[in-house]
Short mmCIF file of C-alpha atoms in Angstrom, two decimals:
data_model
loop_
_atom_site.label_atom_id
_atom_site.label_comp_id
_atom_site.label_asym_id
_atom_site.label_seq_id
_atom_site.Cartn_x
_atom_site.Cartn_y
_atom_site.Cartn_z
CA MET A 1 197.55 14.07 -203.61
CA LYS A 2 199.59 11.73 -201.48
CA ILE A 3 196.91 11.54 -198.79
CA LEU A 4 194.29 10.72 -201.39
CA LEU A 5 196.49 8.00 -202.80
CA GLY A 6 197.03 6.72 -199.27
CA ILE A 7 193.31 6.45 -198.57
CA LEU A 8 192.69 4.73 -201.89
CA LEU A 9 195.56 2.34 -201.16
CA LEU A 10 194.18 1.48 -197.74
CA LEU A 11 190.72 0.75 -199.14
CA SER A 12 192.13 -1.26 -201.99
CA MET A 13 194.29 -3.26 -199.59
CA LEU A 14 191.32 -4.12 -197.38
CA VAL A 15 189.24 -5.25 -200.34
CA SER A 16 192.15 -7.23 -201.84
CA ILE A 17 192.89 -9.06 -198.60
CA THR A 18 189.22 -9.92 -198.20
CA MET A 19 189.08 -11.14 -201.77
CA VAL A 20 192.25 -13.20 -201.45
CA PHE A 21 191.46 -14.90 -198.16
CA LEU A 22 187.68 -15.00 -197.95
CA VAL A 23 186.17 -14.79 -201.41
CA ALA A 24 188.57 -16.43 -203.87
CA PRO A 25 188.03 -20.21 -203.97
CA ILE A 26 190.69 -22.59 -202.69
CA GLU A 27 192.58 -24.19 -205.53
CA GLU A 28 191.89 -27.91 -205.99
CA THR A 29 195.32 -29.49 -206.28
CA MET A 30 197.52 -27.10 -204.33
CA GLY A 31 195.13 -26.06 -201.59
CA VAL A 32 195.48 -22.97 -199.44
CA VAL A 33 199.12 -22.48 -200.33
CA GLN A 34 198.08 -21.31 -203.79
CA LYS A 35 196.90 -18.02 -202.24
CA ILE A 36 200.50 -16.83 -202.16
CA PHE A 37 200.12 -16.62 -205.93
CA TYR A 38 198.21 -13.32 -205.58
CA PHE A 39 201.15 -11.78 -203.78
CA HIS A 40 203.81 -13.45 -205.86
CA VAL A 41 202.53 -12.24 -209.22
CA ALA A 42 201.87 -8.76 -207.90
CA THR A 43 205.37 -8.36 -206.44
CA ALA A 44 206.89 -9.61 -209.68
CA TRP A 45 204.89 -7.07 -211.63
CA VAL A 46 205.89 -4.21 -209.31
CA GLY A 47 209.54 -5.27 -209.60
CA PHE A 48 209.48 -4.98 -213.39
CA LEU A 49 207.49 -1.76 -213.30
CA ALA A 50 210.00 -0.27 -210.87
CA PHE A 51 212.97 -1.20 -213.07
CA PHE A 52 211.23 0.29 -216.07
CA VAL A 53 210.79 3.52 -214.12
CA VAL A 54 214.51 3.38 -213.24
CA PHE A 55 215.24 3.21 -216.96
CA ILE A 56 212.99 6.18 -217.74
CA GLY A 57 214.42 8.17 -214.83
CA SER A 58 217.99 7.37 -215.90
CA ILE A 59 217.41 8.51 -219.47
CA GLY A 60 215.65 11.62 -218.18
CA TYR A 61 218.58 12.41 -215.92
CA LEU A 62 221.21 11.91 -218.62
CA ALA A 63 219.23 14.12 -221.00
CA LYS A 64 218.18 16.89 -218.62
CA LYS A 65 220.68 16.59 -215.75
CA SER A 66 217.94 17.49 -213.31
CA ARG A 67 217.99 16.03 -209.80
CA ARG A 68 214.29 15.33 -210.12
CA TRP A 69 214.81 12.52 -212.64
CA ASP A 70 217.64 11.14 -210.59
CA ARG A 71 215.49 11.01 -207.47
CA ILE A 72 212.79 9.13 -209.35
CA ALA A 73 215.27 6.57 -210.70
CA TYR A 74 217.01 6.07 -207.38
CA SER A 75 213.80 5.80 -205.36
CA SER A 76 212.35 3.35 -207.82
CA ALA A 77 215.47 1.15 -207.82
CA GLY A 78 215.24 0.60 -204.07
CA ILE A 79 211.58 -0.33 -204.26
CA GLY A 80 212.25 -2.58 -207.26
CA VAL A 81 214.91 -4.53 -205.38
CA LEU A 82 212.62 -4.85 -202.37
CA PHE A 83 209.76 -6.24 -204.43
CA THR A 84 211.97 -8.52 -206.50
CA THR A 85 213.36 -9.92 -203.24
CA LEU A 86 209.79 -10.50 -202.03
CA CYS A 87 208.96 -12.09 -205.37
CA LEU A 88 211.89 -14.52 -205.07
CA ILE A 89 211.00 -15.36 -201.49
CA THR A 90 207.27 -15.87 -202.10
CA GLY A 91 208.12 -17.88 -205.20
CA SER A 92 210.42 -20.10 -203.20
CA LEU A 93 207.81 -20.58 -200.48
CA TRP A 94 205.28 -21.56 -203.10
CA ALA A 95 207.65 -23.82 -205.02
CA LYS A 96 208.38 -26.05 -202.04
CA PRO A 97 204.82 -27.33 -201.51
CA ALA A 98 203.82 -27.08 -205.19
CA TRP A 99 206.89 -28.58 -206.89
CA GLY A 100 208.65 -30.16 -203.92
CA ILE A 101 211.77 -28.01 -204.28
CA TRP A 102 212.75 -24.54 -203.07
CA TRP A 103 214.49 -23.54 -206.24
CA THR A 104 214.78 -24.70 -209.82
CA TRP A 105 216.86 -23.23 -212.64
CA ASP A 106 213.78 -22.47 -214.62
CA ALA A 107 214.14 -19.67 -217.18
CA ARG A 108 211.89 -17.25 -215.38
CA LEU A 109 213.43 -17.82 -211.96
CA THR A 110 216.95 -17.51 -213.27
CA SER A 111 216.30 -14.27 -215.12
CA THR A 112 214.64 -12.78 -212.06
CA LEU A 113 217.67 -13.71 -209.99
CA VAL A 114 220.04 -12.10 -212.52
CA LEU A 115 217.85 -9.01 -212.50
CA TRP A 116 217.99 -8.90 -208.73
CA PHE A 117 221.81 -9.01 -208.81
CA MET A 118 221.89 -6.23 -211.39
CA TYR A 119 219.85 -3.79 -209.38
CA VAL A 120 221.50 -4.64 -206.08
CA ALA A 121 224.74 -3.66 -207.82
CA TYR A 122 223.02 -0.44 -208.86
CA LEU A 123 222.25 0.30 -205.22
CA ILE A 124 225.83 -0.50 -204.19
CA VAL A 125 227.20 1.96 -206.76
CA ARG A 126 224.74 4.46 -205.37
CA TYR A 127 225.88 3.81 -201.82
CA GLU A 128 229.56 4.10 -202.74
CA THR A 129 229.05 7.50 -204.33
CA GLU A 130 226.54 8.80 -201.81
CA GLY A 131 224.81 11.99 -202.84
CA SER A 132 227.36 13.14 -205.38
CA GLU A 133 226.65 14.27 -208.90
CA ARG A 134 229.02 11.54 -210.03
CA GLY A 135 226.96 8.86 -208.33
CA ALA A 136 223.83 10.07 -210.08
CA VAL A 137 225.49 9.85 -213.49
CA PHE A 138 227.05 6.44 -212.81
CA SER A 139 223.83 4.93 -211.61
CA ALA A 140 221.93 6.43 -214.53
CA VAL A 141 224.38 4.72 -216.89
CA LEU A 142 223.83 1.45 -215.04
CA GLY A 143 220.08 2.00 -215.15
CA VAL A 144 220.17 2.31 -218.92
CA ILE A 145 222.61 -0.57 -219.56
CA GLY A 146 220.78 -2.83 -217.11
CA PHE A 147 217.38 -2.32 -218.68
CA VAL A 148 218.64 -2.73 -222.24
CA ASP A 149 220.17 -6.00 -221.07
CA ILE A 150 216.95 -7.49 -219.70
CA PRO A 151 215.53 -8.87 -223.00
CA ILE A 152 218.87 -10.50 -223.89
CA VAL A 153 219.15 -12.06 -220.43
CA PHE A 154 215.61 -13.43 -220.78
CA MET A 155 216.30 -14.85 -224.21
CA SER A 156 219.65 -16.41 -223.34
CA VAL A 157 218.38 -17.97 -220.13
CA ARG A 158 215.39 -19.41 -221.95
CA TRP A 159 217.62 -21.03 -224.59
CA TRP A 160 220.00 -22.21 -221.93
CA ARG A 161 217.20 -24.00 -220.12
CA THR A 162 215.42 -25.49 -223.08
CA VAL A 163 218.56 -27.31 -224.16
CA HIS A 164 218.61 -29.16 -220.87
CA CYS A 165 215.70 -31.28 -219.88
CA ASP A 166 212.88 -29.46 -218.18
CA LEU A 167 212.77 -30.50 -214.54
CA VAL A 168 209.48 -28.95 -213.79
CA ILE A 169 206.77 -27.97 -216.18
CA VAL A 170 204.74 -25.11 -214.88
CA GLU A 171 201.22 -26.25 -215.24
CA ARG A 172 198.92 -23.67 -216.68
CA THR A 173 195.96 -24.42 -214.52
CA GLY A 174 192.82 -22.59 -215.51
CA LEU A 175 191.89 -19.65 -213.33
CA THR A 176 188.26 -19.19 -212.49
CA PRO A 177 186.91 -15.71 -213.26
CA ILE A 178 186.81 -14.84 -209.57
CA MET A 179 190.45 -15.86 -209.15
CA LEU A 180 191.43 -13.79 -212.15
CA PHE A 181 189.59 -10.81 -210.73
CA THR A 182 191.30 -11.24 -207.36
CA LEU A 183 194.65 -11.42 -209.11
CA LEU A 184 194.02 -8.23 -211.08
CA LEU A 185 192.82 -6.45 -207.96
CA SER A 186 195.91 -7.57 -206.07
CA VAL A 187 198.15 -6.34 -208.88
CA PHE A 188 196.30 -3.04 -208.84
CA THR A 189 196.75 -2.70 -205.07
CA PHE A 190 200.44 -3.44 -205.27
CA THR A 191 200.80 -0.88 -208.06
CA LEU A 192 199.17 1.73 -205.84
CA LEU A 193 201.51 0.70 -203.04
CA TYR A 194 204.44 1.13 -205.42
CA PHE A 195 203.44 4.67 -206.32
CA TYR A 196 202.82 5.54 -202.68
CA LEU A 197 206.28 4.28 -201.72
CA LEU A 198 207.81 6.02 -204.73
CA ILE A 199 206.33 9.37 -203.73
CA THR A 200 207.46 8.87 -200.13
CA LYS A 201 211.00 7.93 -201.12
CA TYR A 202 211.09 10.80 -203.56
CA GLU A 203 210.14 13.25 -200.84
CA ILE A 204 212.78 11.83 -198.50
CA ALA A 205 215.44 12.18 -201.20
CA LYS A 206 214.30 15.72 -201.90
CA THR A 207 214.47 16.66 -198.21
CA LYS A 208 217.95 15.13 -198.03
CA ASP A 209 219.08 17.28 -200.94
CA GLU A 210 217.62 20.37 -199.31
CA ILE A 211 219.37 19.63 -196.02
CA THR A 212 222.69 19.18 -197.81
CA SER A 213 222.36 22.48 -199.62
CA LEU A 214 221.32 24.25 -196.39
CA LYS A 215 224.36 22.81 -194.60
CA GLU A 216 226.57 24.08 -197.39
CA LYS A 217 225.06 27.54 -197.07
CA LEU A 218 225.68 27.51 -193.33
CA ARG A 219 229.29 26.60 -193.85
CA GLU A 220 229.77 29.56 -196.16
CA MET B 1 239.67 9.25 -242.40
CA LYS B 2 240.04 11.10 -239.15
CA PRO B 3 238.09 8.78 -236.83
CA PHE B 4 240.18 5.81 -237.93
CA ASN B 5 243.42 7.72 -237.46
CA ASP B 6 242.25 8.76 -234.01
CA LEU B 7 241.35 5.18 -233.17
CA TYR B 8 244.73 3.96 -234.36
CA THR B 9 246.52 6.55 -232.24
CA LEU B 10 244.45 5.73 -229.16
CA ILE B 11 245.01 2.00 -229.44
CA LYS B 12 248.70 2.52 -230.18
CA LYS B 13 248.93 4.66 -227.03
CA ASP B 14 247.51 1.87 -224.87
CA ILE B 15 249.73 -0.79 -226.44
CA LEU B 16 252.85 1.36 -226.11
CA ASP B 17 251.94 2.11 -222.52
CA GLU B 18 251.62 -1.60 -221.84
CA LEU B 19 254.94 -2.37 -223.58
CA ARG B 20 256.89 0.35 -221.76
CA THR B 21 255.51 -0.08 -218.25
CA GLY B 22 254.99 -3.77 -218.88
CA GLY B 23 253.92 -6.50 -216.60
CA THR B 24 250.13 -6.32 -216.63
CA LEU B 25 249.70 -8.53 -219.62
CA ILE B 26 252.21 -11.05 -218.31
CA SER B 27 250.53 -11.08 -214.90
CA MET B 28 247.10 -11.57 -216.45
CA LEU B 29 248.45 -14.39 -218.60
CA LEU B 30 250.11 -16.12 -215.66
CA PHE B 31 246.93 -15.69 -213.66
CA SER B 32 244.73 -17.30 -216.28
CA VAL B 33 247.10 -20.24 -216.84
CA LEU B 34 247.26 -20.66 -213.09
CA VAL B 35 243.47 -20.75 -212.83
CA VAL B 36 243.33 -23.46 -215.51
CA VAL B 37 245.89 -25.49 -213.54
CA ILE B 38 243.92 -24.98 -210.33
CA PHE B 39 240.79 -26.17 -212.08
CA SER B 40 242.58 -29.36 -213.06
CA PHE B 41 243.47 -29.91 -209.40
CA ALA B 42 239.89 -29.32 -208.41
CA LEU B 43 238.16 -31.31 -211.12
CA GLY B 44 240.63 -34.00 -212.08
CA THR B 45 242.91 -34.09 -215.09
CA THR B 46 240.55 -35.60 -217.62
CA LEU B 47 237.21 -33.95 -218.11
CA SER B 48 234.29 -36.19 -218.68
CA LYS B 49 233.55 -35.77 -222.36
CA GLU B 50 229.84 -36.05 -221.71
CA LYS B 51 229.62 -32.83 -219.83
CA GLU B 52 230.54 -29.45 -221.17
CA LEU B 53 232.75 -28.55 -218.24
CA GLY B 54 235.56 -27.40 -220.50
CA GLY B 55 233.74 -24.37 -221.82
CA GLY B 56 232.80 -23.32 -218.32
CA ILE B 57 236.37 -23.60 -217.07
CA LEU B 58 237.76 -21.58 -219.97
CA TRP B 59 235.26 -18.77 -219.74
CA LEU B 60 235.34 -18.43 -215.98
CA THR B 61 239.11 -18.15 -216.28
CA PHE B 62 238.77 -15.44 -218.92
CA PHE B 63 236.17 -13.56 -216.90
CA PHE B 64 238.38 -13.46 -213.83
CA ALA B 65 241.49 -12.55 -215.78
CA SER B 66 239.69 -9.79 -217.65
CA ILE B 67 238.54 -8.25 -214.37
CA LEU B 68 242.21 -7.73 -213.54
CA GLY B 69 242.90 -6.16 -216.92
CA LEU B 70 239.81 -3.96 -216.98
CA ASN B 71 240.45 -2.59 -213.52
CA TYR B 72 244.00 -1.79 -214.48
CA SER B 73 243.05 -0.20 -217.79
CA PHE B 74 241.36 2.71 -216.05
CA SER B 75 243.37 3.11 -212.91
CA VAL B 76 246.42 3.67 -215.11
CA GLU B 77 244.55 6.43 -216.95
CA LYS B 78 243.65 8.11 -213.70
CA GLU B 79 247.22 8.20 -212.42
CA ASN B 80 248.53 11.73 -212.91
CA SER B 81 245.09 12.52 -214.36
CA SER B 82 246.29 11.53 -217.80
CA ILE B 83 242.68 10.84 -218.74
CA LYS B 84 242.12 14.61 -218.59
CA ALA B 85 244.82 15.09 -221.20
CA VAL B 86 243.20 12.49 -223.42
CA MET B 87 239.87 14.27 -223.02
CA LEU B 88 241.41 17.58 -224.05
CA THR B 89 242.33 16.22 -227.46
CA PRO B 90 239.87 17.14 -230.22
CA VAL B 91 238.47 13.64 -230.50
CA ASP B 92 234.86 12.61 -230.20
CA ARG B 93 234.09 11.03 -226.81
CA GLY B 94 232.52 8.04 -228.50
CA ILE B 95 235.78 7.42 -230.35
CA LEU B 96 237.60 7.48 -227.02
CA TYR B 97 235.27 4.69 -225.91
CA ILE B 98 235.80 2.63 -229.05
CA GLY B 99 239.57 3.04 -228.68
CA LYS B 100 239.58 1.89 -225.09
CA MET B 101 237.23 -0.96 -225.91
CA PHE B 102 239.50 -2.18 -228.69
CA SER B 103 242.62 -2.07 -226.56
CA ASN B 104 240.83 -4.03 -223.84
CA LEU B 105 239.60 -6.46 -226.47
CA ILE B 106 243.11 -6.88 -227.85
CA PHE B 107 244.68 -7.47 -224.43
CA ILE B 108 242.07 -9.98 -223.31
CA PHE B 109 242.17 -11.73 -226.67
CA ILE B 110 245.96 -12.12 -226.52
CA ILE B 111 245.60 -13.72 -223.10
CA GLU B 112 242.97 -16.09 -224.41
CA LEU B 113 245.11 -17.06 -227.37
CA PHE B 114 247.90 -18.11 -225.03
CA THR B 115 245.69 -19.77 -222.44
CA VAL B 116 243.63 -21.90 -224.83
CA PRO B 117 246.52 -24.09 -226.10
CA VAL B 118 247.67 -24.67 -222.53
CA PHE B 119 244.15 -25.68 -221.57
CA LEU B 120 243.81 -27.99 -224.58
CA VAL B 121 247.12 -29.66 -223.80
CA PHE B 122 246.37 -30.08 -220.10
CA PHE B 123 242.96 -31.59 -220.71
CA ASP B 124 243.91 -33.58 -223.80
CA TYR B 125 241.82 -32.08 -226.58
CA PRO B 126 242.72 -32.10 -230.31
CA ILE B 127 244.38 -28.70 -230.64
CA LEU B 128 244.40 -28.05 -234.37
CA LYS B 129 240.80 -29.04 -234.87
CA ILE B 130 239.50 -26.87 -232.08
CA ILE B 131 241.40 -23.61 -232.34
CA PRO B 132 240.00 -22.21 -235.65
CA PRO B 133 236.27 -22.34 -234.73
CA LEU B 134 237.05 -21.42 -231.15
CA THR B 135 238.71 -18.20 -232.33
CA ILE B 136 235.35 -16.94 -233.63
CA VAL B 137 233.69 -17.62 -230.28
CA LEU B 138 236.60 -16.02 -228.42
CA LEU B 139 236.30 -12.86 -230.51
CA LEU B 140 232.53 -12.55 -230.14
CA GLY B 141 232.56 -13.35 -226.42
CA THR B 142 235.47 -11.07 -225.66
CA ALA B 143 233.88 -8.23 -227.62
CA GLY B 144 230.81 -8.54 -225.40
CA LEU B 145 232.97 -8.69 -222.31
CA SER B 146 234.97 -5.59 -223.20
CA SER B 147 232.04 -3.61 -224.62
CA VAL B 148 230.29 -3.44 -221.25
CA GLY B 149 233.49 -3.96 -219.25
CA THR B 150 235.12 -0.80 -220.57
CA ILE B 151 232.35 1.56 -219.52
CA LEU B 152 231.73 -0.21 -216.21
CA SER B 153 235.41 -0.24 -215.27
CA ALA B 154 235.41 3.53 -215.80
CA ILE B 155 232.62 3.67 -213.24
CA SER B 156 234.06 1.24 -210.73
CA THR B 157 237.53 2.80 -210.60
CA SER B 158 235.94 6.12 -209.63
CA THR B 159 234.28 4.77 -206.50
CA LYS B 160 235.69 3.93 -203.08
CA LYS B 161 235.34 0.17 -203.44
CA ARG B 162 237.13 0.11 -206.80
CA ASP B 163 238.40 -3.39 -207.58
CA ILE B 164 235.69 -5.37 -205.85
CA LEU B 165 232.90 -3.36 -207.44
CA LEU B 166 233.63 -4.22 -211.07
CA PRO B 167 232.69 -7.92 -210.97
CA LEU B 168 229.59 -7.05 -208.96
CA ILE B 169 228.24 -4.72 -211.61
CA LEU B 170 229.73 -6.47 -214.64
CA PHE B 171 228.89 -10.15 -214.12
CA PRO B 172 225.09 -9.89 -213.91
CA ILE B 173 224.99 -7.79 -217.07
CA ILE B 174 227.17 -10.13 -219.10
CA THR B 175 225.34 -13.29 -218.05
CA PRO B 176 224.16 -13.77 -221.67
CA VAL B 177 227.77 -13.58 -222.90
CA LEU B 178 228.88 -16.20 -220.40
CA ILE B 179 226.01 -18.55 -221.23
CA GLY B 180 226.40 -18.11 -224.99
CA SER B 181 230.18 -18.47 -225.04
CA VAL B 182 230.14 -21.50 -222.76
CA ARG B 183 227.55 -23.23 -224.93
CA CYS B 184 229.46 -22.53 -228.15
CA THR B 185 232.78 -23.59 -226.63
CA GLY B 186 231.19 -26.73 -225.22
CA ILE B 187 229.86 -27.68 -228.65
CA ILE B 188 233.29 -27.14 -230.23
CA LEU B 189 235.09 -29.12 -227.51
CA LEU B 190 232.68 -32.03 -228.00
CA GLY B 191 233.53 -32.00 -231.69
CA GLY B 192 230.29 -30.53 -232.97
CA SER B 193 229.92 -28.13 -235.86
CA LEU B 194 229.76 -24.56 -234.63
CA LEU B 195 227.56 -23.07 -237.34
CA GLU B 196 225.05 -25.89 -237.39
CA GLU B 197 224.62 -26.48 -233.68
CA ALA B 198 225.28 -23.07 -232.21
CA GLY B 199 224.10 -20.67 -234.90
CA ASN B 200 221.53 -19.02 -232.67
CA TRP B 201 224.04 -18.56 -229.86
CA LEU B 202 226.52 -16.92 -232.23
CA ALA B 203 223.75 -14.61 -233.41
CA MET B 204 222.86 -13.75 -229.82
CA LEU B 205 226.50 -12.95 -229.00
CA ALA B 206 226.73 -10.74 -232.09
CA VAL B 207 223.51 -8.91 -231.16
CA PHE B 208 224.79 -8.37 -227.64
CA ASP B 209 228.11 -6.99 -228.93
CA VAL B 210 226.55 -4.58 -231.40
CA LEU B 211 223.86 -3.43 -228.98
CA PHE B 212 226.21 -2.65 -226.14
CA ILE B 213 228.89 -1.07 -228.28
CA VAL B 214 226.23 1.32 -229.62
CA VAL B 215 224.70 2.04 -226.19
CA SER B 216 228.10 2.58 -224.56
CA PHE B 217 229.26 4.71 -227.49
CA LEU B 218 226.29 6.99 -226.84
CA ILE B 219 226.55 7.31 -223.06
CA TYR B 220 230.32 7.16 -222.54
CA GLU B 221 230.74 10.92 -222.52
CA PHE B 222 228.54 11.24 -219.42
CA VAL B 223 230.84 8.87 -217.56
CA LEU B 224 234.01 10.59 -218.79
CA GLU B 225 232.85 13.96 -217.49
CA GLU B 226 232.62 12.57 -213.97
CA LEU B 227 235.98 10.81 -213.78
#
């Protein structure tokens, strides 16, 4: 299963990279730098997907108290933070040439940053309670509260920004069909990558649990 | 009504505890007044009336002060494992949460009530005109703060990092409360009408409060079992 996914991922990556760099046309106003868009959107998507999986895993763990759900939530949180970090970095790299600034307190940027802080805190709680049952429960609670919070954060940040003057208006430039296709393909590839990483992290967590229980048996 | 009697007893317990051991509330109050004074050193004694700095100063002060109170509210329960005794009583776990949330709300609110006049005097605002509408914002904002703060302080006091962890997990989640309260307070300080200009913010604060009181009510028992 994992090997199959791996092969599919590799193929999809090769096609995506070809599409992004060789096939997709260069954007008129922004030039080559616009290509980062295919990575930026895809990482943002994976970030949200990962946090949604954390939410599902957290609820599953609180309901069933099975380590399996906890492993899913924990593995997904790490990947989510990684991809949100990449999303913030690629966004910043794109903003400088496109808007002339590295960062702006735009609603979407701000909410992503708040989200990033939330799930980094999740990982810290996890780290502080390494491996214990307690840590699993605490992070599950955070996983639920954090996800429920996301819509309110989005809404409040949007209102907060619209009251002030808008520094930068994100131009909705039309995408050509080929660009749209490349974007969708890139999102698809990143989603595959997410699941591949999730399975890998899950297996590592499972092995860790097994080692701990074996060590305990040895001690007895 | 049993739940209300239970709630009353729980809140009374926290207030009595505070009165007998004493000191926390006074320290929190001194801290928040001190922060306001420090802000006036940092920003000058008269705030530009154009900007809504006042709201920001007030709410940052309350956020920092409440961190002190929230951290204390659980570490005192864990001393001598008295939380175990509370859990042994035949009271619904959700009610235990509501009780703790209300005592935190009351403590933080008392601090705010004493800090606000000092702030208004120091920065030369019309006191009588501002306090009544501001009370509504204080209540809504503080309810949001203590709804999430109560359950998260239970978590943070059970980890190794303890005191430093609470702001890290609490502040990102209550960003909407900070933004909403600061906006409302800013409008009041500038002499605007709260209901007309900040109606949507008040609604957002209320939604936040209700949502997180319900969510925490439902999941509090999982946290309690691990303390």
